[in-house]
Coordinates of N, CA and C and ligand atoms in Angstrom, one line a residue:
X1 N 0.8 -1.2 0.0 CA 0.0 0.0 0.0 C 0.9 1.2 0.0
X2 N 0.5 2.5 -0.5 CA 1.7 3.4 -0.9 C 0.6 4.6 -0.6
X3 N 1.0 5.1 0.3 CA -0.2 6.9 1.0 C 0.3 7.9 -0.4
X4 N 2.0 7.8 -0.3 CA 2.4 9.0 -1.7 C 3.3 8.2 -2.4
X5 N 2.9 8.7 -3.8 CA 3.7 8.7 -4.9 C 3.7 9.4 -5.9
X6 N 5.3 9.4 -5.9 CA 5.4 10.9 -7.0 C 6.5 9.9 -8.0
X7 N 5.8 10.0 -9.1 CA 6.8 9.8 -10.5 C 7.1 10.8 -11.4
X8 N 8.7 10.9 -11.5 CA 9.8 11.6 -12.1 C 8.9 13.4 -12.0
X9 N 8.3 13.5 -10.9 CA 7.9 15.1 -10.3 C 8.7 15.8 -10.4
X10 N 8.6 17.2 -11.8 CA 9.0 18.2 -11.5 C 8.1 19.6 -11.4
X11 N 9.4 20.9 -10.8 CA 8.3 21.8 -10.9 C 10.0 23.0 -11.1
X12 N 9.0 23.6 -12.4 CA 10.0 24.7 -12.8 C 9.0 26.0 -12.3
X13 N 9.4 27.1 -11.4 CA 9.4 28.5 -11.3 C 9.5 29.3 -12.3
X14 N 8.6 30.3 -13.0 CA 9.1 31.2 -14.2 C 8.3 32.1 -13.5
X15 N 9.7 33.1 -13.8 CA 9.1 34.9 -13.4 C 9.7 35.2 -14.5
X16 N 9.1 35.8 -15.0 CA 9.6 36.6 -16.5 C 10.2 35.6 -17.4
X17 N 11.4 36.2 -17.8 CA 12.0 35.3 -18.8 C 12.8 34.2 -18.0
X18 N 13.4 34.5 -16.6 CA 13.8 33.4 -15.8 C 12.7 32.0 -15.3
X19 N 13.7 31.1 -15.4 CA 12.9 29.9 -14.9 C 13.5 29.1 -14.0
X20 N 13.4 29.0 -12.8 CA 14.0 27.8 -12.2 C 13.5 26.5 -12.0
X21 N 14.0 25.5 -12.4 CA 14.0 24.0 -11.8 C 14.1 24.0 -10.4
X22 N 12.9 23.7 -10.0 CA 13.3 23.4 -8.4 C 13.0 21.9 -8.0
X23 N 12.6 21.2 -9.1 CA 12.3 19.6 -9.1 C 13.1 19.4 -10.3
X24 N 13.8 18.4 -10.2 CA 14.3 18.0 -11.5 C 13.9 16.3 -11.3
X25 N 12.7 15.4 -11.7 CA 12.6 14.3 -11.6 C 13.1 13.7 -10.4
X26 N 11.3 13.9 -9.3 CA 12.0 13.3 -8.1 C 11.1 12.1 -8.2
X27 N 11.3 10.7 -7.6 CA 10.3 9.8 -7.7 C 10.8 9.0 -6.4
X28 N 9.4 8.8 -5.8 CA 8.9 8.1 -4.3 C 7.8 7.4 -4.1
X29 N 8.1 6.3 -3.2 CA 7.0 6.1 -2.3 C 6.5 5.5 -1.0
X30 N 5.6 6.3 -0.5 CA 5.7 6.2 1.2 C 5.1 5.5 1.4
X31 N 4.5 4.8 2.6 CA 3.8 4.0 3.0 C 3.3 4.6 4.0
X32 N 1.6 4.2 3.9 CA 0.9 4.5 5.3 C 1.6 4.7 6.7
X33 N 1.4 5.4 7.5 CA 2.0 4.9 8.8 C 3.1 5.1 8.9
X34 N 4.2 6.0 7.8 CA 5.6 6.1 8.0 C 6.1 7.0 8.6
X35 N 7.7 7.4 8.7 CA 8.3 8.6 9.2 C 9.1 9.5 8.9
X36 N 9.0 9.7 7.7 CA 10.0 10.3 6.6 C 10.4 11.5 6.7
X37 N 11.5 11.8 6.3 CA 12.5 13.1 6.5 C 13.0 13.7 5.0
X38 N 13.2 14.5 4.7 CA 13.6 15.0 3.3 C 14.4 15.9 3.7
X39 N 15.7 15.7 3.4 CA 17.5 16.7 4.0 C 17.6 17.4 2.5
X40 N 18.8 18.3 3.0 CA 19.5 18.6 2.0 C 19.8 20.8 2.1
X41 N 20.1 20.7 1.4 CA 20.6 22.2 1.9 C 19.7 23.2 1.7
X42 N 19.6 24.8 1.7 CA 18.7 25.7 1.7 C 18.7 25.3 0.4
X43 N 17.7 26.0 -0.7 CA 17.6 25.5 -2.2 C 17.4 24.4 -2.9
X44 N 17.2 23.2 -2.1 CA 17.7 22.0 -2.5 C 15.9 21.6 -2.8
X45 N 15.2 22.2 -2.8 CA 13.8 21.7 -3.2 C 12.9 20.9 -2.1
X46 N 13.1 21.5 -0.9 CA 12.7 20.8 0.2 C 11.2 21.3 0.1
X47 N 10.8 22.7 0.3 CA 9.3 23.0 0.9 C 8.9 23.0 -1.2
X48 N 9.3 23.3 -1.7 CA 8.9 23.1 -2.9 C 8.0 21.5 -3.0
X49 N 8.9 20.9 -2.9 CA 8.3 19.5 -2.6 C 7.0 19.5 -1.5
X50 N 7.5 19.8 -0.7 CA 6.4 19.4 0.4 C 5.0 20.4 -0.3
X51 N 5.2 21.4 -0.6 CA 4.0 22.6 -1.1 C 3.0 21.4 -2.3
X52 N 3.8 20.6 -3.0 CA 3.5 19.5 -4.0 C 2.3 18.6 -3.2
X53 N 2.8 18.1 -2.0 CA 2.2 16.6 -1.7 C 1.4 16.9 -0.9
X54 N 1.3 18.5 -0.4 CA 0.1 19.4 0.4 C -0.6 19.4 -0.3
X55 N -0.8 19.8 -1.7 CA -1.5 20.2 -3.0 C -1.6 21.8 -2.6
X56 N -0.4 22.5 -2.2 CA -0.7 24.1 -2.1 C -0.4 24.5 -3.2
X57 N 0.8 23.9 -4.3 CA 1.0 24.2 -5.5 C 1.1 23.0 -6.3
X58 N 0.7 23.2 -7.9 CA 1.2 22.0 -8.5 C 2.0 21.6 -9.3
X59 N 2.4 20.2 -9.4 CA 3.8 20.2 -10.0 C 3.8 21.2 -11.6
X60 N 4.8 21.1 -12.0 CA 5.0 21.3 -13.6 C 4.6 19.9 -14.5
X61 N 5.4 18.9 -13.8 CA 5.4 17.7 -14.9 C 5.5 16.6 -13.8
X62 N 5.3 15.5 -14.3 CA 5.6 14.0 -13.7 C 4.0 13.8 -13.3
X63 N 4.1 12.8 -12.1 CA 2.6 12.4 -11.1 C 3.0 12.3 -9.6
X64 N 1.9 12.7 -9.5 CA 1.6 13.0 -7.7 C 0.5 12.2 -7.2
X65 N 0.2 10.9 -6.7 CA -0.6 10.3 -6.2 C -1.0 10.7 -4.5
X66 N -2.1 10.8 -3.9 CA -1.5 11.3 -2.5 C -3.3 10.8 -2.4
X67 N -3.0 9.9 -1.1 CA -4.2 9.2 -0.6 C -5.4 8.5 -1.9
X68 N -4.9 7.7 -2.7 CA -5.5 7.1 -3.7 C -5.8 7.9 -5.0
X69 N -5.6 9.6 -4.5 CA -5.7 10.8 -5.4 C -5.0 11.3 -6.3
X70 N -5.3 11.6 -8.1 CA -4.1 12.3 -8.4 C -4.2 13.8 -8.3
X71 N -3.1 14.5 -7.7 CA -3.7 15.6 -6.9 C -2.7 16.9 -7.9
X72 N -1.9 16.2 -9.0 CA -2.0 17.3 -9.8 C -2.2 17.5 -10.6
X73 N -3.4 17.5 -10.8 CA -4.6 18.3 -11.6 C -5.8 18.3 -11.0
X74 N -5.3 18.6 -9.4 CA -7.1 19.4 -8.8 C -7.2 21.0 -9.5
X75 N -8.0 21.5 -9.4 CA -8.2 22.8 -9.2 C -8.0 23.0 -7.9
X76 N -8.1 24.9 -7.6 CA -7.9 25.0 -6.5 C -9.0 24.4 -5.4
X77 N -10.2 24.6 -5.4 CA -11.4 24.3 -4.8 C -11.2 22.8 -4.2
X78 N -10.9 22.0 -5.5 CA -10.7 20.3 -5.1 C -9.4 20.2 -3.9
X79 N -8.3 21.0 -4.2 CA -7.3 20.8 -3.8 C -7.4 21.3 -2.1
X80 N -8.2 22.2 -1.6 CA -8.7 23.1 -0.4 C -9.3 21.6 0.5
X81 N -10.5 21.3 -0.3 CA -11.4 20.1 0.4 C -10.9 18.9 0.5
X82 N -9.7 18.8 -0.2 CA -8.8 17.5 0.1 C -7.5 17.8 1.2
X83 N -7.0 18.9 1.0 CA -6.5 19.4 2.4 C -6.7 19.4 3.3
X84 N -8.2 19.9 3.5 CA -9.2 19.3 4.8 C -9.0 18.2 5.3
X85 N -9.6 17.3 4.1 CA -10.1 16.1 4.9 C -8.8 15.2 4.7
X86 N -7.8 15.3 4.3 CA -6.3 14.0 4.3 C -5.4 14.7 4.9
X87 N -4.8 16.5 5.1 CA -3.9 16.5 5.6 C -3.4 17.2 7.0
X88 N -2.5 17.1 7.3 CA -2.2 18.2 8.6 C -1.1 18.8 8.3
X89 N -0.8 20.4 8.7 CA 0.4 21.3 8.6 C 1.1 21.6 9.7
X90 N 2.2 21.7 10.2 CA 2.9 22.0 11.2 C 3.6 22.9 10.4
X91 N 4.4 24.2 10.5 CA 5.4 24.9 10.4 C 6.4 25.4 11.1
X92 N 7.4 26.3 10.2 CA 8.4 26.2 11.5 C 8.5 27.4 12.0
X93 N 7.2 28.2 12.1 CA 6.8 29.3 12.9 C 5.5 29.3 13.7
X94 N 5.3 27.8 13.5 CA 4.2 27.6 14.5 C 2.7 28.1 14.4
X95 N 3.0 29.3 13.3 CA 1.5 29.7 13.0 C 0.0 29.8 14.2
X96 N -0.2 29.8 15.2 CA -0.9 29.5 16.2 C -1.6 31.0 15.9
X97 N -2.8 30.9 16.1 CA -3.7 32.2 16.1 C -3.3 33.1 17.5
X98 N -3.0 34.1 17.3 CA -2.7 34.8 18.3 C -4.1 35.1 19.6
X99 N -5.0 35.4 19.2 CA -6.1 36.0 19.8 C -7.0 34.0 20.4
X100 N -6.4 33.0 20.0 CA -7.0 32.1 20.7 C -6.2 31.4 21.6
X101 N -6.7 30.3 22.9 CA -6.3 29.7 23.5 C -5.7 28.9 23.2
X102 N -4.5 27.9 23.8 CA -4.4 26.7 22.9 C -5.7 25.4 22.9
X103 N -6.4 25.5 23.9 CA -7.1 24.5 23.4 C -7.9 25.3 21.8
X104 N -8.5 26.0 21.8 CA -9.3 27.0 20.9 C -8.4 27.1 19.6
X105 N -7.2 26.9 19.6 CA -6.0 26.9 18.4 C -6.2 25.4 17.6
X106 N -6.2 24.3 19.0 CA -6.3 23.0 18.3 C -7.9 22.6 17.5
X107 N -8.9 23.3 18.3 CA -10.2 23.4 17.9 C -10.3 23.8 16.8
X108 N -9.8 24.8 16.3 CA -9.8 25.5 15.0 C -10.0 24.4 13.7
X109 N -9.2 23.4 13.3 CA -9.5 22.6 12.0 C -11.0 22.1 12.3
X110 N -11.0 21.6 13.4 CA -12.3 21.2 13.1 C -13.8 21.8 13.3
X111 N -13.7 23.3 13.7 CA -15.0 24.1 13.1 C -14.9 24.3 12.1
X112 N -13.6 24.3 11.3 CA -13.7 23.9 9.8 C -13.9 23.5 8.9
X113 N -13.7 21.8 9.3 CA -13.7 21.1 8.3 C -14.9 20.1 9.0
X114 N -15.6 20.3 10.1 CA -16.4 19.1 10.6 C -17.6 19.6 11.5
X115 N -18.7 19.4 11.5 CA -19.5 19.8 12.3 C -19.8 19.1 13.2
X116 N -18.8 18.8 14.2 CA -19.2 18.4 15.5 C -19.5 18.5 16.6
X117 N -20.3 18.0 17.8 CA -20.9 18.0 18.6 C -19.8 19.1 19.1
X118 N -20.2 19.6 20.6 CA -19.0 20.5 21.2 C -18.6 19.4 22.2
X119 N -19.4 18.7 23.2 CA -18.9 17.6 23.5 C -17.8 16.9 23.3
X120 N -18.2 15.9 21.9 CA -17.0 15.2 21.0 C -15.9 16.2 20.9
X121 N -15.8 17.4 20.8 CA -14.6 18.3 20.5 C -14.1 18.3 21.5
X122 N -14.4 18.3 22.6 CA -13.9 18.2 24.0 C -13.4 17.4 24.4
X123 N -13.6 16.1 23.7 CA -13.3 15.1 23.9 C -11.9 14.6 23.2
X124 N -12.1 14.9 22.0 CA -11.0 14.6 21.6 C -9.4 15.6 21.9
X125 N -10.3 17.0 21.9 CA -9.0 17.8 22.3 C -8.4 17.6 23.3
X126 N -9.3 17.2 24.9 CA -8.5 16.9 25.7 C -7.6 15.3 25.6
X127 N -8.0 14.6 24.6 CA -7.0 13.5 24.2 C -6.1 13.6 23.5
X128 N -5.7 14.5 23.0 CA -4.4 15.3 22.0 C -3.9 15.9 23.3
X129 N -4.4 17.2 24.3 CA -4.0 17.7 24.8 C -2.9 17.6 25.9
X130 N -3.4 16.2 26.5 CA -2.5 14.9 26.8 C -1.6 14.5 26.5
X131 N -1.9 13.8 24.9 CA -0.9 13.2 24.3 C 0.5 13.9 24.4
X132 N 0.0 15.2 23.4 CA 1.4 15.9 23.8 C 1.9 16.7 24.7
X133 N 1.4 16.6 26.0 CA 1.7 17.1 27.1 C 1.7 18.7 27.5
X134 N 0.1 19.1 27.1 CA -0.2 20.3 27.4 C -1.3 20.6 28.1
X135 N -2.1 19.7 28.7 CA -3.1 19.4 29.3 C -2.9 21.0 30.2
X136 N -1.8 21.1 30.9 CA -2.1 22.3 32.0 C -2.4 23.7 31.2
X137 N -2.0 23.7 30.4 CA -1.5 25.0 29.6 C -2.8 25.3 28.5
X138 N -3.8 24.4 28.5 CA -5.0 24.5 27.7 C -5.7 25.9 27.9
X139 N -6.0 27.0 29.0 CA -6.4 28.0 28.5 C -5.2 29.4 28.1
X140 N -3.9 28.8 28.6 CA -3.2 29.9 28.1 C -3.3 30.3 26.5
X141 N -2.6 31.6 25.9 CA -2.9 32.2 24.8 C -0.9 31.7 24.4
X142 N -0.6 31.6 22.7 CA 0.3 31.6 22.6 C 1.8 32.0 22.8
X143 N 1.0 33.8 23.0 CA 2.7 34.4 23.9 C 2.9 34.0 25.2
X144 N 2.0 33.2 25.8 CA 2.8 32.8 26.6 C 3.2 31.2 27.2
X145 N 3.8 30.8 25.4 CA 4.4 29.3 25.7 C 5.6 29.9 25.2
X146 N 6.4 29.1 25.2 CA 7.7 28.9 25.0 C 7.9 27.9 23.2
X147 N 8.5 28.0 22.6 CA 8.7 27.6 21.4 C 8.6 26.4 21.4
X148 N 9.2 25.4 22.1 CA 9.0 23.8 22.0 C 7.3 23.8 22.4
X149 N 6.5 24.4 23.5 CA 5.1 24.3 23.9 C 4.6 24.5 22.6
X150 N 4.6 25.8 21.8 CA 4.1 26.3 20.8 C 3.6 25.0 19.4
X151 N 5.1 24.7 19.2 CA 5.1 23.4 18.4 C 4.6 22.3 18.8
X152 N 4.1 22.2 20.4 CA 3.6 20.9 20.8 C 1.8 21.3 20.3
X153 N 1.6 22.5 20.4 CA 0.4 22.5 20.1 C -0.1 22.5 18.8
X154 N 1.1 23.0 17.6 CA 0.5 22.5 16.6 C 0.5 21.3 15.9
X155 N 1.6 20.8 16.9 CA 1.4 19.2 16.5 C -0.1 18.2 16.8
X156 N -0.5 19.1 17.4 CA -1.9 18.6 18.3 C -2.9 19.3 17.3
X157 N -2.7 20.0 16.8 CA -3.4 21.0 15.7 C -3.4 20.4 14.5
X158 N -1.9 19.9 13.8 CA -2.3 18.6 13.1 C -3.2 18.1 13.0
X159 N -3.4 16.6 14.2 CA -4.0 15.8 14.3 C -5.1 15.7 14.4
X160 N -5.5 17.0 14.9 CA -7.3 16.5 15.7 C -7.9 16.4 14.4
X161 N -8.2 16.5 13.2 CA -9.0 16.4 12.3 C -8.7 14.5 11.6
X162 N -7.7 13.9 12.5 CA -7.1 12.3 12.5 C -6.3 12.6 10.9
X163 N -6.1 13.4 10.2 CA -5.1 12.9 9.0 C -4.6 12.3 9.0
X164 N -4.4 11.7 7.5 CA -3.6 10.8 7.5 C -2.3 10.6 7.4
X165 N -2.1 12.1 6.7 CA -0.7 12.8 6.2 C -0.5 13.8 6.9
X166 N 0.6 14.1 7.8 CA 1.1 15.7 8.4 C 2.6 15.6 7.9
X167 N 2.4 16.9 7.3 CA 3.3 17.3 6.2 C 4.1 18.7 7.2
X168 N 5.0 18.8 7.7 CA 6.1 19.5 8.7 C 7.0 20.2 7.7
X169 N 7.3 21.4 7.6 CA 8.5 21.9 6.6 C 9.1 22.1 7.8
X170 N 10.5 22.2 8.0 CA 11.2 22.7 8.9 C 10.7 22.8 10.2
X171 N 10.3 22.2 11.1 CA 9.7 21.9 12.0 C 10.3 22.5 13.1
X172 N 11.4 22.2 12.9 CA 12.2 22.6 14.2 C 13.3 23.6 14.2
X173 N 13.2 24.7 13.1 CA 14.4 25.5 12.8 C 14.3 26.9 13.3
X174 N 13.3 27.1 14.3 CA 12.8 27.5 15.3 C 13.2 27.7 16.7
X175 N 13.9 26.1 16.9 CA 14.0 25.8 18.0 C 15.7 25.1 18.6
X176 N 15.7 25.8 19.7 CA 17.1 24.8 20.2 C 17.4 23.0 19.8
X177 N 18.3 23.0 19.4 CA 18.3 21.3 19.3 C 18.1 20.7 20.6
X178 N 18.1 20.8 21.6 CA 17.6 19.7 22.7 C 15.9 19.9 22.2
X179 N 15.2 21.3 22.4 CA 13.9 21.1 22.3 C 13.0 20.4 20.7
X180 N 14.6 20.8 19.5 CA 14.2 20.3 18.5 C 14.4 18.5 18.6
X181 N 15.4 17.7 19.4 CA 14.5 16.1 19.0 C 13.3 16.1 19.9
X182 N 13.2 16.6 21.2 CA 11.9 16.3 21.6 C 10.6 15.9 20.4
X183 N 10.6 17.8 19.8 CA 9.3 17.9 18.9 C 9.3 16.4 18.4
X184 N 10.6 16.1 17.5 CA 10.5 15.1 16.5 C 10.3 13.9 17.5
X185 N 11.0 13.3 18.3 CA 10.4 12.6 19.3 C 8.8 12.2 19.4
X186 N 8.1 13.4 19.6 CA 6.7 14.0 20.1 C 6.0 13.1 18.6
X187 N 6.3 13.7 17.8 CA 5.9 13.8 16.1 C 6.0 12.0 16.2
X188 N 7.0 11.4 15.7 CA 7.1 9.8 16.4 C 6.2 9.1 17.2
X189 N 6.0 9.7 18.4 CA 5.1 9.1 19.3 C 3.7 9.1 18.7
X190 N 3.6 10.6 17.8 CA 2.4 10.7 17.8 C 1.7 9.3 16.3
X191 N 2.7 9.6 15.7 CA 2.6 8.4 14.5 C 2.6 7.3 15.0
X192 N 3.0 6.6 16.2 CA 2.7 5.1 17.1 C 1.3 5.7 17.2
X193 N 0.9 6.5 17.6 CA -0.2 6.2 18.7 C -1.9 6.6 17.4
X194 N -1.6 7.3 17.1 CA -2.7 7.8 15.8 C -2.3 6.8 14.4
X195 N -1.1 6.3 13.7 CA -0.9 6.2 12.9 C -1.0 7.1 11.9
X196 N -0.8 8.5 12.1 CA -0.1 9.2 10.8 C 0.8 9.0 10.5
X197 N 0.7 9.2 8.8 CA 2.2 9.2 8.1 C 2.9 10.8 8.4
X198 N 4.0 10.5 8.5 CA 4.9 12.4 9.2 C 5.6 12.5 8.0
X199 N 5.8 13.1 7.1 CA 6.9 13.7 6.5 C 7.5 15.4 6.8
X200 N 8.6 15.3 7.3 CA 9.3 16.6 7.5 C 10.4 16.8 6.8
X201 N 10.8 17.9 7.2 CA 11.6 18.6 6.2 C 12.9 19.1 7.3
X202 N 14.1 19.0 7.3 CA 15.0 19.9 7.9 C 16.5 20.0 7.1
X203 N 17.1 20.6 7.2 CA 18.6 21.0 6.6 C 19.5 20.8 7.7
X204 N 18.8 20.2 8.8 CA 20.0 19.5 10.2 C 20.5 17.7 9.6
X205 N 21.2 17.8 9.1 CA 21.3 16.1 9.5 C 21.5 15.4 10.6
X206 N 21.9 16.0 12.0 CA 21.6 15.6 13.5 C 20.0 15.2 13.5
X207 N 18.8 16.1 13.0 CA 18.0 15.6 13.4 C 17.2 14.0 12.8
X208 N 17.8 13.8 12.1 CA 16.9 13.0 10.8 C 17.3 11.5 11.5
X209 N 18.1 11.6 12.4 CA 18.4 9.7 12.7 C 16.9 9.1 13.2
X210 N 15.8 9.7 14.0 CA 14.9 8.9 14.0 C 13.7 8.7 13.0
X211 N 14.2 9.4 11.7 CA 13.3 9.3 10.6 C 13.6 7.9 10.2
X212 N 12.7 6.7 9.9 CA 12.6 5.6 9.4 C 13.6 5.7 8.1
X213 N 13.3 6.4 6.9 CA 13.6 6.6 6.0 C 14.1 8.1 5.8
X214 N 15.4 8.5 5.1 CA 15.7 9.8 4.5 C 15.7 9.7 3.4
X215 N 15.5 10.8 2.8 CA 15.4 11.2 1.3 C 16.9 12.6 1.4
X216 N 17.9 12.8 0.7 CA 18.7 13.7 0.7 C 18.5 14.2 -0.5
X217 N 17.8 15.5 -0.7 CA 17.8 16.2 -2.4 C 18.7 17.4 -2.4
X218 N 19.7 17.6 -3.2 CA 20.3 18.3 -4.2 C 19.7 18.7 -5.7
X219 N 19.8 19.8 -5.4 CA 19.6 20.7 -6.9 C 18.1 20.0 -7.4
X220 N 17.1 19.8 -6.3 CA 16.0 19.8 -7.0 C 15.8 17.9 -7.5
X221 N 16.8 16.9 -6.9 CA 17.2 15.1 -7.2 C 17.3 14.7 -5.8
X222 N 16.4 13.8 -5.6 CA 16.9 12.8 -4.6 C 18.4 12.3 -5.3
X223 N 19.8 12.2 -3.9 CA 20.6 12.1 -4.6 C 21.3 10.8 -3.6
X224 N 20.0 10.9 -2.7 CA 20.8 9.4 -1.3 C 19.3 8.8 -0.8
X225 N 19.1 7.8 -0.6 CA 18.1 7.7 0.4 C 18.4 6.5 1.6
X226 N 18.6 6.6 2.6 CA 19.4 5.7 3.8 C 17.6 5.6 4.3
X227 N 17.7 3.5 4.7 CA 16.4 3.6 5.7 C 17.1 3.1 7.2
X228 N 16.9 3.6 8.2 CA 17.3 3.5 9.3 C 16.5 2.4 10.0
X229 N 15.7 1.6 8.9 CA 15.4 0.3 10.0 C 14.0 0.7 10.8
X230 N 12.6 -0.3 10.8 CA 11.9 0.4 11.5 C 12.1 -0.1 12.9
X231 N 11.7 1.1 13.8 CA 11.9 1.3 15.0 C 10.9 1.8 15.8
X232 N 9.6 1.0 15.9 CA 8.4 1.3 16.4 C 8.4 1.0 17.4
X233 N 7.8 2.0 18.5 CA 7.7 1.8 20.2 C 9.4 2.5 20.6
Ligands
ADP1 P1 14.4 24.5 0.3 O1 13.1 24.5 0.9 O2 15.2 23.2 0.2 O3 15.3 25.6 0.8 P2 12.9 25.6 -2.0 O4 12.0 24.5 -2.4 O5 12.4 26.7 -1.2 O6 14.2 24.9 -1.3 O7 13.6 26.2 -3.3 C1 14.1 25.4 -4.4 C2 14.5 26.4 -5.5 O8 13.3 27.0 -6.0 C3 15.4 27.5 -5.1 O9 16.3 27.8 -6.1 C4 14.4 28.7 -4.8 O10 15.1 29.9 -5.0 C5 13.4 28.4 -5.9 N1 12.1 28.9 -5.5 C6 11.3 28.4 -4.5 N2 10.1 29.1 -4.5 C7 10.1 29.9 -5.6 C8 9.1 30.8 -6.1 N3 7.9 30.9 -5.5 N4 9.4 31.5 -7.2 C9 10.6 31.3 -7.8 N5 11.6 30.5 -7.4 C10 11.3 29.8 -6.2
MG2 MG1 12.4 25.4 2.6

């Protein structure tokens, strides 16, 4: 079974008469339930890629399969309501609505995408809010977490809508490296315990040892891919 696959995916940039190649024929495939990492240096086609398998932009050329979908040639409309309902975003600024709580931050996807009981929302938030160990901190506002908190709550922001895909650009380039393996840590746990697939993005190679699989792209080419062995629990 394969959640993504991309064959020989590219995507060229044109502003004016310039064009950049920022995919030059990348081809993959993940499996449900994985933990994948994508390295490689600033320019190397990292969020380019990931913006692909979000469906925020779409490729130039090749195929993009993502949850039994080919998702490059949604429109925008199609591409929105599939975003909804298959993926989650973490960033590596955390994005958190300033003016809400963090429980009210994690709440957010789903007065969006779900009409649920308030109850049930309660229910599940406070089982995220657990998971990733913010249970106390549920009515504080975002200025006043700390950056590894911040990221715990969008990792929790992720999930609650259950995706199946959470797609992380730089997750942690934000944050001190002690607080950055935690997140990833956190992110891990959370794929044991939910079964999301995680793909992230970072330009650390320290952090990528507990990714199952790495992907290393240069100039727009997977140019390595190392599996580290699964290592579940
Ligand atoms: P990374 O995330 O690994 O740093 P990017 O995917 O952001 O790499 O960029 C890959 C290449 O595409 C770079 O040369 C970058 O300058 C170029 N690029 C990225 N986004 C755009 C854009 N919106 N317009 C033009 N060029 C872009
Ligand atoms: Mg980037």
């Amino acid at each position: 079974m394969t959640l993504v696959e991309a064959r020989e995916l590219e995507k060229t940039y044109r502003t004016g008469e310039v064009a950049i190649a920022a995919l030059r024929g990348v081809s993959f495939s993940i499996a449900p339930a994985s933990f994948v990492s994508f390295i490689g240096p600033s320019g190397s086609g990292k969020s380019t890629l990931l913006n692909m398998i979000g469906c925020l932009d779409p490729p130039s050329g090749g195929s993009l399969i993502v949850a039994g979908e080919d998702v490059s040639r949604m429109n925008a409309r199609a591409s929105a309501r599939f975003r909804g309902a298959h993926i989650g975003f973490i960033f590596q600024d955390f994005n958190l609505i300033p003016v809400l709580t963090v429980f009210e931050n994690i709440e957010y996807p789903l007065l969006m995408v779900q009409n649920w009981p308030a109850r049930e929302r309660r229910e599940r938030i406070g089982q995220l809010l657990e998971a990733v160990g913010m249970a106390e901190q549920s009515e504080k506002y975002p200025h006043q977490l700390s950056g590894g908190q911040k990221q715990r709550v969008a990792v929790a922001r992720a999930l609650v809508t259950r995706a199946e895909l959470i797609l992380a650009d730089e997750p942690t380039a934000n944050l001190d490296r002690e607080t950055a393996y935690r997140i990833i840590a956190l992110m891990k746990a959370m794929r044991d315990e939910f079964g999301s697939t995680f793909i992230f993005s970072t330009h650390d190679p320290k952090i990528v040892s507990s990714a199952e699989t790495v992907y290393t792209l240069e100039d727009g080419r997977i140019v390595d891919q190392t599996t580290n062995g699964a290592s579940h629990g």
